[in-house]
Amino acid sequence: RSLVRGVQAVEEKASLMGRIGTAMIGKGIETLTAHGSKVADMIQKGPMSLTMMCLLGGLLTTLSGLFGVLNVLSPFDVLASAYNFFFGVLMMYLELHDKIGLNFIYKRIEHWMRILTTLTGRSLFYFYVGSLFLSKWTFMGILLGMYMCACGLFSFVVGKSAAQKLESTQFELNDMESGEKAEFIKTKFDEFDVDGSGFLDGKELPSLLKSLGHELSKPELDSAMLILDTNGSGKIEYSEFKDWLLGRDLNFV
């Protein structure tokens, strides 16, 4: 009898969480549908950059994994929580690698998990982590899952927008002769490399893109840096800049 009551209690709990989760997801979809333009405007012009949004997601994922690992009362969840902890740390590193150094780690990621160095791959990774949280079907799991799925979706949409604007500049230079194009590229780079460092940083890139006829939002600039910075240094070197304007297939696969 006690076993039957235990099974019934588990089924009732699962049913209750299912109804709560379904209601929350339905409400979230309804809200996004009703206020889609406001959400898009918040992403494009809001105070939180796309990098900070994804960094916060990584931090929440790490903390969730850490608390799960410490929960010895549920040993079957320890392995899944350990994965969450690792995924969270990986997310934070990907967003901050150009600021904290440890380039040997980025090289390993580039070698073994090349897709995570691209915008599409990173977006899919965030969406995957979100789906893992949603599969837990708990209140916190659903909240974190929806947030991480949103990070993945927004990263993809904003990145695609930035890539299209960068590609349009390539097409505009197609009418130039090769010698004229090379001179134009060198002149532009030197003009906006104001400190003479030999590379463009996040402060110099917006002015350069504006001079080429493209004014990108803050999240789009975050994405543009990732697209053009092919070696993960956090800066755009002349060779990367030249390859972009000469028609390189952009780092958005």
PDB file of C-alpha atoms in Angstrom:
ATOM      1  CA  ARG A   1       0.000   0.000   0.000  1.00  0.00           C
ATOM      2  CA  SER A   2       2.796   2.400   0.891  1.00  0.00           C
ATOM      3  CA  LEU A   3       4.408   1.685  -2.499  1.00  0.00           C
ATOM      4  CA  VAL A   4       1.126   2.416  -4.288  1.00  0.00           C
ATOM      5  CA  ARG A   5       0.689   5.646  -2.342  1.00  0.00           C
ATOM      6  CA  GLY A   6       4.264   6.622  -3.216  1.00  0.00           C
ATOM      7  CA  VAL A   7       3.689   5.999  -6.909  1.00  0.00           C
ATOM      8  CA  GLN A   8       0.441   7.971  -6.799  1.00  0.00           C
ATOM      9  CA  ALA A   9       2.208  10.878  -5.074  1.00  0.00           C
ATOM     10  CA  VAL A  10       4.908  10.931  -7.742  1.00  0.00           C
ATOM     11  CA  GLU A  11       2.294  10.834 -10.502  1.00  0.00           C
ATOM     12  CA  GLU A  12       0.326  13.670  -8.887  1.00  0.00           C
ATOM     13  CA  LYS A  13       3.492  15.761  -8.539  1.00  0.00           C
ATOM     14  CA  ALA A  14       4.459  15.119 -12.160  1.00  0.00           C
ATOM     15  CA  SER A  15       0.945  15.986 -13.306  1.00  0.00           C
ATOM     16  CA  LEU A  16       0.949  19.202 -11.277  1.00  0.00           C
ATOM     17  CA  MET A  17       4.388  20.255 -12.597  1.00  0.00           C
ATOM     18  CA  GLY A  18       3.248  19.419 -16.099  1.00  0.00           C
ATOM     19  CA  ARG A  19       0.194  21.672 -15.808  1.00  0.00           C
ATOM     20  CA  ILE A  20       2.271  24.484 -14.295  1.00  0.00           C
ATOM     21  CA  GLY A  21       4.958  24.142 -16.970  1.00  0.00           C
ATOM     22  CA  THR A  22       2.427  24.044 -19.816  1.00  0.00           C
ATOM     23  CA  ALA A  23       0.679  27.130 -18.441  1.00  0.00           C
ATOM     24  CA  MET A  24       3.991  29.015 -18.095  1.00  0.00           C
ATOM     25  CA  ILE A  25       5.147  28.149 -21.603  1.00  0.00           C
ATOM     26  CA  GLY A  26       1.739  29.050 -23.031  1.00  0.00           C
ATOM     27  CA  LYS A  27       1.777  32.371 -21.192  1.00  0.00           C
ATOM     28  CA  GLY A  28       5.325  33.061 -22.368  1.00  0.00           C
ATOM     29  CA  ILE A  29       4.442  32.390 -25.997  1.00  0.00           C
ATOM     30  CA  GLU A  30       1.319  34.546 -25.665  1.00  0.00           C
ATOM     31  CA  THR A  31       3.369  37.405 -24.202  1.00  0.00           C
ATOM     32  CA  LEU A  32       6.054  37.177 -26.898  1.00  0.00           C
ATOM     33  CA  THR A  33       3.384  37.140 -29.591  1.00  0.00           C
ATOM     34  CA  ALA A  34       1.550  40.132 -28.146  1.00  0.00           C
ATOM     35  CA  HIS A  35       4.669  42.178 -27.495  1.00  0.00           C
ATOM     36  CA  GLY A  36       7.034  40.873 -30.164  1.00  0.00           C
ATOM     37  CA  SER A  37       8.034  44.327 -31.416  1.00  0.00           C
ATOM     38  CA  LYS A  38       8.808  45.502 -27.880  1.00  0.00           C
ATOM     39  CA  VAL A  39      10.949  42.422 -27.233  1.00  0.00           C
ATOM     40  CA  ALA A  40      12.857  42.936 -30.491  1.00  0.00           C
ATOM     41  CA  ASP A  41      13.396  46.604 -29.669  1.00  0.00           C
ATOM     42  CA  MET A  42      14.629  45.686 -26.179  1.00  0.00           C
ATOM     43  CA  ILE A  43      17.168  43.271 -27.654  1.00  0.00           C
ATOM     44  CA  GLN A  44      18.415  45.758 -30.231  1.00  0.00           C
ATOM     45  CA  LYS A  45      18.457  48.891 -28.062  1.00  0.00           C
ATOM     46  CA  GLY A  46      18.251  47.675 -24.499  1.00  0.00           C
ATOM     47  CA  PRO A  47      20.860  48.401 -21.815  1.00  0.00           C
ATOM     48  CA  MET A  48      21.991  44.769 -21.659  1.00  0.00           C
ATOM     49  CA  SER A  49      24.261  43.709 -24.487  1.00  0.00           C
ATOM     50  CA  LEU A  50      23.908  40.292 -26.050  1.00  0.00           C
ATOM     51  CA  THR A  51      27.215  39.307 -24.472  1.00  0.00           C
ATOM     52  CA  MET A  52      25.992  40.238 -20.984  1.00  0.00           C
ATOM     53  CA  MET A  53      22.718  38.410 -21.565  1.00  0.00           C
ATOM     54  CA  CYS A  54      24.526  35.183 -22.514  1.00  0.00           C
ATOM     55  CA  LEU A  55      27.089  35.673 -19.744  1.00  0.00           C
ATOM     56  CA  LEU A  56      24.278  35.852 -17.194  1.00  0.00           C
ATOM     57  CA  GLY A  57      22.843  32.655 -18.676  1.00  0.00           C
ATOM     58  CA  GLY A  58      26.220  30.961 -18.242  1.00  0.00           C
ATOM     59  CA  LEU A  59      26.434  32.105 -14.625  1.00  0.00           C
ATOM     60  CA  LEU A  60      22.933  30.834 -13.833  1.00  0.00           C
ATOM     61  CA  THR A  61      23.708  27.504 -15.512  1.00  0.00           C
ATOM     62  CA  THR A  62      26.927  27.169 -13.501  1.00  0.00           C
ATOM     63  CA  LEU A  63      25.190  27.903 -10.204  1.00  0.00           C
ATOM     64  CA  SER A  64      22.378  25.494 -11.056  1.00  0.00           C
ATOM     65  CA  GLY A  65      24.907  22.761 -11.782  1.00  0.00           C
ATOM     66  CA  LEU A  66      26.896  23.504  -8.627  1.00  0.00           C
ATOM     67  CA  PHE A  67      23.868  23.310  -6.339  1.00  0.00           C
ATOM     68  CA  GLY A  68      22.760  20.137  -8.102  1.00  0.00           C
ATOM     69  CA  VAL A  69      26.142  18.468  -7.565  1.00  0.00           C
ATOM     70  CA  LEU A  70      25.972  19.339  -3.858  1.00  0.00           C
ATOM     71  CA  ASN A  71      22.530  17.772  -3.565  1.00  0.00           C
ATOM     72  CA  VAL A  72      23.639  14.362  -2.298  1.00  0.00           C
ATOM     73  CA  LEU A  73      20.030  13.443  -1.541  1.00  0.00           C
ATOM     74  CA  SER A  74      19.450  13.009  -5.268  1.00  0.00           C
ATOM     75  CA  PRO A  75      22.512  11.091  -6.553  1.00  0.00           C
ATOM     76  CA  PHE A  76      20.941  10.352  -9.938  1.00  0.00           C
ATOM     77  CA  ASP A  77      20.871  14.091 -10.707  1.00  0.00           C
ATOM     78  CA  VAL A  78      24.534  14.611  -9.816  1.00  0.00           C
ATOM     79  CA  LEU A  79      25.879  13.639 -13.257  1.00  0.00           C
ATOM     80  CA  ALA A  80      23.392  15.862 -15.107  1.00  0.00           C
ATOM     81  CA  SER A  81      24.216  18.718 -12.723  1.00  0.00           C
ATOM     82  CA  ALA A  82      27.936  18.199 -13.347  1.00  0.00           C
ATOM     83  CA  TYR A  83      27.285  18.581 -17.072  1.00  0.00           C
ATOM     84  CA  ASN A  84      25.323  21.776 -16.397  1.00  0.00           C
ATOM     85  CA  PHE A  85      28.205  23.120 -14.314  1.00  0.00           C
ATOM     86  CA  PHE A  86      30.677  22.376 -17.114  1.00  0.00           C
ATOM     87  CA  PHE A  87      28.381  23.886 -19.760  1.00  0.00           C
ATOM     88  CA  GLY A  88      27.927  27.043 -17.671  1.00  0.00           C
ATOM     89  CA  VAL A  89      31.670  27.526 -17.211  1.00  0.00           C
ATOM     90  CA  LEU A  90      32.167  26.945 -20.944  1.00  0.00           C
ATOM     91  CA  MET A  91      29.532  29.572 -21.782  1.00  0.00           C
ATOM     92  CA  MET A  92      31.157  32.166 -19.549  1.00  0.00           C
ATOM     93  CA  TYR A  93      34.575  31.428 -21.020  1.00  0.00           C
ATOM     94  CA  LEU A  94      33.283  31.769 -24.588  1.00  0.00           C
ATOM     95  CA  GLU A  95      31.815  35.177 -23.778  1.00  0.00           C
ATOM     96  CA  LEU A  96      34.884  36.435 -21.886  1.00  0.00           C
ATOM     97  CA  HIS A  97      37.833  34.596 -23.456  1.00  0.00           C
ATOM     98  CA  ASP A  98      39.229  37.723 -25.142  1.00  0.00           C
ATOM     99  CA  LYS A  99      39.282  39.542 -21.783  1.00  0.00           C
ATOM    100  CA  ILE A 100      40.611  36.849 -19.447  1.00  0.00           C
ATOM    101  CA  GLY A 101      43.237  35.336 -21.736  1.00  0.00           C
ATOM    102  CA  LEU A 102      43.943  31.595 -21.453  1.00  0.00           C
ATOM    103  CA  ASN A 103      44.161  31.416 -25.237  1.00  0.00           C
ATOM    104  CA  PHE A 104      45.364  27.814 -25.112  1.00  0.00           C
ATOM    105  CA  ILE A 105      41.848  26.841 -23.975  1.00  0.00           C
ATOM    106  CA  TYR A 106      40.290  28.667 -26.918  1.00  0.00           C
ATOM    107  CA  LYS A 107      42.675  26.881 -29.261  1.00  0.00           C
ATOM    108  CA  ARG A 108      41.554  23.549 -27.834  1.00  0.00           C
ATOM    109  CA  ILE A 109      37.916  24.529 -28.283  1.00  0.00           C
ATOM    110  CA  GLU A 110      38.651  25.656 -31.830  1.00  0.00           C
ATOM    111  CA  HIS A 111      40.333  22.333 -32.565  1.00  0.00           C
ATOM    112  CA  TRP A 112      37.869  19.949 -30.917  1.00  0.00           C
ATOM    113  CA  MET A 113      34.636  21.974 -30.932  1.00  0.00           C
ATOM    114  CA  ARG A 114      35.055  24.337 -33.860  1.00  0.00           C
ATOM    115  CA  ILE A 115      31.313  24.916 -34.119  1.00  0.00           C
ATOM    116  CA  LEU A 116      31.296  26.729 -30.753  1.00  0.00           C
ATOM    117  CA  THR A 117      33.513  29.467 -32.220  1.00  0.00           C
ATOM    118  CA  THR A 118      30.796  30.348 -34.738  1.00  0.00           C
ATOM    119  CA  LEU A 119      27.644  32.310 -34.042  1.00  0.00           C
ATOM    120  CA  THR A 120      25.321  29.599 -35.272  1.00  0.00           C
ATOM    121  CA  GLY A 121      27.107  26.914 -33.259  1.00  0.00           C
ATOM    122  CA  ARG A 122      27.049  28.996 -30.100  1.00  0.00           C
ATOM    123  CA  SER A 123      23.355  29.791 -30.595  1.00  0.00           C
ATOM    124  CA  LEU A 124      22.535  26.093 -31.001  1.00  0.00           C
ATOM    125  CA  PHE A 125      24.600  25.275 -27.906  1.00  0.00           C
ATOM    126  CA  TYR A 126      22.637  27.759 -25.786  1.00  0.00           C
ATOM    127  CA  PHE A 127      19.381  26.396 -27.160  1.00  0.00           C
ATOM    128  CA  TYR A 128      20.523  22.841 -26.370  1.00  0.00           C
ATOM    129  CA  VAL A 129      21.340  23.755 -22.761  1.00  0.00           C
ATOM    130  CA  GLY A 130      17.944  25.413 -22.487  1.00  0.00           C
ATOM    131  CA  SER A 131      16.240  22.256 -23.728  1.00  0.00           C
ATOM    132  CA  LEU A 132      18.045  20.242 -21.029  1.00  0.00           C
ATOM    133  CA  PHE A 133      16.624  22.512 -18.344  1.00  0.00           C
ATOM    134  CA  LEU A 134      13.148  22.298 -19.856  1.00  0.00           C
ATOM    135  CA  SER A 135      13.347  18.505 -19.827  1.00  0.00           C
ATOM    136  CA  LYS A 136      13.595  18.575 -16.018  1.00  0.00           C
ATOM    137  CA  TRP A 137      10.070  19.971 -15.970  1.00  0.00           C
ATOM    138  CA  THR A 138      10.515  21.803 -12.671  1.00  0.00           C
ATOM    139  CA  PHE A 139       9.658  25.416 -11.946  1.00  0.00           C
ATOM    140  CA  MET A 140      13.286  26.613 -11.945  1.00  0.00           C
ATOM    141  CA  GLY A 141      14.146  24.299 -14.825  1.00  0.00           C
ATOM    142  CA  ILE A 142      11.440  25.825 -16.984  1.00  0.00           C
ATOM    143  CA  LEU A 143      12.507  29.381 -16.122  1.00  0.00           C
ATOM    144  CA  LEU A 144      16.188  28.703 -16.849  1.00  0.00           C
ATOM    145  CA  GLY A 145      15.298  26.689 -19.935  1.00  0.00           C
ATOM    146  CA  MET A 146      13.201  29.471 -21.424  1.00  0.00           C
ATOM    147  CA  TYR A 147      15.922  32.007 -20.648  1.00  0.00           C
ATOM    148  CA  MET A 148      18.671  29.926 -22.286  1.00  0.00           C
ATOM    149  CA  CYS A 149      16.501  29.155 -25.312  1.00  0.00           C
ATOM    150  CA  ALA A 150      15.884  32.899 -25.604  1.00  0.00           C
ATOM    151  CA  CYS A 151      19.661  33.501 -25.493  1.00  0.00           C
ATOM    152  CA  GLY A 152      20.136  31.018 -28.313  1.00  0.00           C
ATOM    153  CA  LEU A 153      17.301  32.441 -30.403  1.00  0.00           C
ATOM    154  CA  PHE A 154      18.351  36.069 -29.930  1.00  0.00           C
ATOM    155  CA  SER A 155      22.001  35.243 -30.663  1.00  0.00           C
ATOM    156  CA  PHE A 156      20.981  33.606 -33.933  1.00  0.00           C
ATOM    157  CA  VAL A 157      18.614  36.388 -35.059  1.00  0.00           C
ATOM    158  CA  VAL A 158      20.929  39.274 -34.150  1.00  0.00           C
ATOM    159  CA  GLY A 159      23.956  37.468 -35.573  1.00  0.00           C
ATOM    160  CA  LYS A 160      22.195  36.823 -38.847  1.00  0.00           C
ATOM    161  CA  SER A 161      21.256  40.495 -39.101  1.00  0.00           C
ATOM    162  CA  ALA A 162      24.857  41.581 -38.471  1.00  0.00           C
ATOM    163  CA  ALA A 163      26.207  39.049 -40.995  1.00  0.00           C
ATOM    164  CA  GLN A 164      23.865  40.306 -43.709  1.00  0.00           C
ATOM    165  CA  LYS A 165      25.007  43.896 -43.173  1.00  0.00           C
ATOM    166  CA  LEU A 166      28.669  42.863 -43.327  1.00  0.00           C
ATOM    167  CA  GLU A 167      28.056  40.839 -46.483  1.00  0.00           C
ATOM    168  CA  SER A 168      26.341  43.777 -48.180  1.00  0.00           C
ATOM    169  CA  THR A 169      29.585  45.760 -47.850  1.00  0.00           C
ATOM    170  CA  GLN A 170      31.408  43.004 -49.721  1.00  0.00           C
ATOM    171  CA  PHE A 171      28.951  43.252 -52.599  1.00  0.00           C
ATOM    172  CA  GLU A 172      29.331  47.051 -52.745  1.00  0.00           C
ATOM    173  CA  LEU A 173      33.087  46.678 -53.372  1.00  0.00           C
ATOM    174  CA  ASN A 174      32.690  44.140 -56.185  1.00  0.00           C
ATOM    175  CA  ASP A 175      32.681  46.876 -58.840  1.00  0.00           C
ATOM    176  CA  MET A 176      36.172  48.059 -57.857  1.00  0.00           C
ATOM    177  CA  GLU A 177      39.312  46.913 -59.652  1.00  0.00           C
ATOM    178  CA  SER A 178      41.591  44.712 -57.559  1.00  0.00           C
ATOM    179  CA  GLY A 179      44.256  47.404 -57.149  1.00  0.00           C
ATOM    180  CA  GLU A 180      41.701  50.061 -56.294  1.00  0.00           C
ATOM    181  CA  LYS A 181      40.016  47.754 -53.809  1.00  0.00           C
ATOM    182  CA  ALA A 182      43.301  46.913 -52.061  1.00  0.00           C
ATOM    183  CA  GLU A 183      44.141  50.607 -51.706  1.00  0.00           C
ATOM    184  CA  PHE A 184      40.650  51.372 -50.389  1.00  0.00           C
ATOM    185  CA  ILE A 185      40.896  48.607 -47.766  1.00  0.00           C
ATOM    186  CA  LYS A 186      44.301  49.743 -46.525  1.00  0.00           C
ATOM    187  CA  THR A 187      43.221  53.388 -46.381  1.00  0.00           C
ATOM    188  CA  LYS A 188      40.053  52.579 -44.463  1.00  0.00           C
ATOM    189  CA  PHE A 189      41.868  50.429 -41.954  1.00  0.00           C
ATOM    190  CA  ASP A 190      44.551  53.037 -41.262  1.00  0.00           C
ATOM    191  CA  GLU A 191      41.939  55.795 -41.024  1.00  0.00           C
ATOM    192  CA  PHE A 192      40.065  54.113 -38.189  1.00  0.00           C
ATOM    193  CA  ASP A 193      43.011  52.471 -36.461  1.00  0.00           C
ATOM    194  CA  VAL A 194      43.405  55.736 -34.567  1.00  0.00           C
ATOM    195  CA  ASP A 195      45.908  54.456 -32.024  1.00  0.00           C
ATOM    196  CA  GLY A 196      48.093  52.824 -34.682  1.00  0.00           C
ATOM    197  CA  SER A 197      47.947  49.478 -32.909  1.00  0.00           C
ATOM    198  CA  GLY A 198      47.560  47.465 -36.110  1.00  0.00           C
ATOM    199  CA  PHE A 199      44.114  46.193 -35.205  1.00  0.00           C
ATOM    200  CA  LEU A 200      40.578  47.473 -34.628  1.00  0.00           C
ATOM    201  CA  ASP A 201      38.883  47.121 -31.266  1.00  0.00           C
ATOM    202  CA  GLY A 202      35.270  47.373 -30.186  1.00  0.00           C
ATOM    203  CA  LYS A 203      35.473  51.156 -29.920  1.00  0.00           C
ATOM    204  CA  GLU A 204      36.906  51.704 -33.411  1.00  0.00           C
ATOM    205  CA  LEU A 205      34.715  49.243 -35.306  1.00  0.00           C
ATOM    206  CA  PRO A 206      31.387  51.151 -34.996  1.00  0.00           C
ATOM    207  CA  SER A 207      32.821  54.297 -36.620  1.00  0.00           C
ATOM    208  CA  LEU A 208      34.337  52.282 -39.455  1.00  0.00           C
ATOM    209  CA  LEU A 209      31.090  50.437 -40.167  1.00  0.00           C
ATOM    210  CA  LYS A 210      29.156  53.714 -40.055  1.00  0.00           C
ATOM    211  CA  SER A 211      31.531  55.181 -42.650  1.00  0.00           C
ATOM    212  CA  LEU A 212      30.716  52.191 -44.863  1.00  0.00           C
ATOM    213  CA  GLY A 213      27.002  52.929 -44.553  1.00  0.00           C
ATOM    214  CA  HIS A 214      26.050  50.518 -41.761  1.00  0.00           C
ATOM    215  CA  GLU A 215      25.002  51.606 -38.281  1.00  0.00           C
ATOM    216  CA  LEU A 216      24.781  48.502 -36.119  1.00  0.00           C
ATOM    217  CA  SER A 217      23.046  48.195 -32.779  1.00  0.00           C
ATOM    218  CA  LYS A 218      25.059  47.195 -29.706  1.00  0.00           C
ATOM    219  CA  PRO A 219      24.048  43.504 -29.911  1.00  0.00           C
ATOM    220  CA  GLU A 220      24.824  43.508 -33.654  1.00  0.00           C
ATOM    221  CA  LEU A 221      28.267  44.964 -32.924  1.00  0.00           C
ATOM    222  CA  ASP A 222      28.915  42.146 -30.442  1.00  0.00           C
ATOM    223  CA  SER A 223      28.010  39.692 -33.194  1.00  0.00           C
ATOM    224  CA  ALA A 224      30.061  41.531 -35.825  1.00  0.00           C
ATOM    225  CA  MET A 225      33.152  41.312 -33.625  1.00  0.00           C
ATOM    226  CA  LEU A 226      32.694  37.561 -33.306  1.00  0.00           C
ATOM    227  CA  ILE A 227      32.161  37.194 -37.068  1.00  0.00           C
ATOM    228  CA  LEU A 228      35.231  39.203 -38.088  1.00  0.00           C
ATOM    229  CA  ASP A 229      37.565  38.075 -35.301  1.00  0.00           C
ATOM    230  CA  THR A 230      38.436  34.687 -36.773  1.00  0.00           C
ATOM    231  CA  ASN A 231      41.293  33.869 -34.387  1.00  0.00           C
ATOM    232  CA  GLY A 232      39.426  34.741 -31.173  1.00  0.00           C
ATOM    233  CA  SER A 233      41.833  37.468 -30.066  1.00  0.00           C
ATOM    234  CA  GLY A 234      39.054  39.956 -29.328  1.00  0.00           C
ATOM    235  CA  LYS A 235      40.473  42.346 -31.942  1.00  0.00           C
ATOM    236  CA  ILE A 236      40.182  42.649 -35.715  1.00  0.00           C
ATOM    237  CA  GLU A 237      43.602  42.451 -37.308  1.00  0.00           C
ATOM    238  CA  TYR A 238      44.364  43.881 -40.728  1.00  0.00           C
ATOM    239  CA  SER A 239      44.456  40.459 -42.369  1.00  0.00           C
ATOM    240  CA  GLU A 240      40.993  39.666 -40.977  1.00  0.00           C
ATOM    241  CA  PHE A 241      39.687  43.046 -42.088  1.00  0.00           C
ATOM    242  CA  LYS A 242      41.117  42.584 -45.583  1.00  0.00           C
ATOM    243  CA  ASP A 243      39.768  39.047 -45.924  1.00  0.00           C
ATOM    244  CA  TRP A 244      36.296  40.288 -44.996  1.00  0.00           C
ATOM    245  CA  LEU A 245      36.196  43.049 -47.600  1.00  0.00           C
ATOM    246  CA  LEU A 246      37.758  40.801 -50.253  1.00  0.00           C
ATOM    247  CA  GLY A 247      34.746  38.508 -49.942  1.00  0.00           C
ATOM    248  CA  ARG A 248      35.671  35.923 -47.312  1.00  0.00           C
ATOM    249  CA  ASP A 249      32.886  33.556 -46.337  1.00  0.00           C
ATOM    250  CA  LEU A 250      31.899  35.012 -42.996  1.00  0.00           C
ATOM    251  CA  ASN A 251      32.172  33.087 -39.745  1.00  0.00           C
ATOM    252  CA  PHE A 252      28.435  32.478 -39.550  1.00  0.00           C
ATOM    253  CA  VAL A 253      27.699  28.922 -40.642  1.00  0.00           C
TER     254      VAL A 253
END
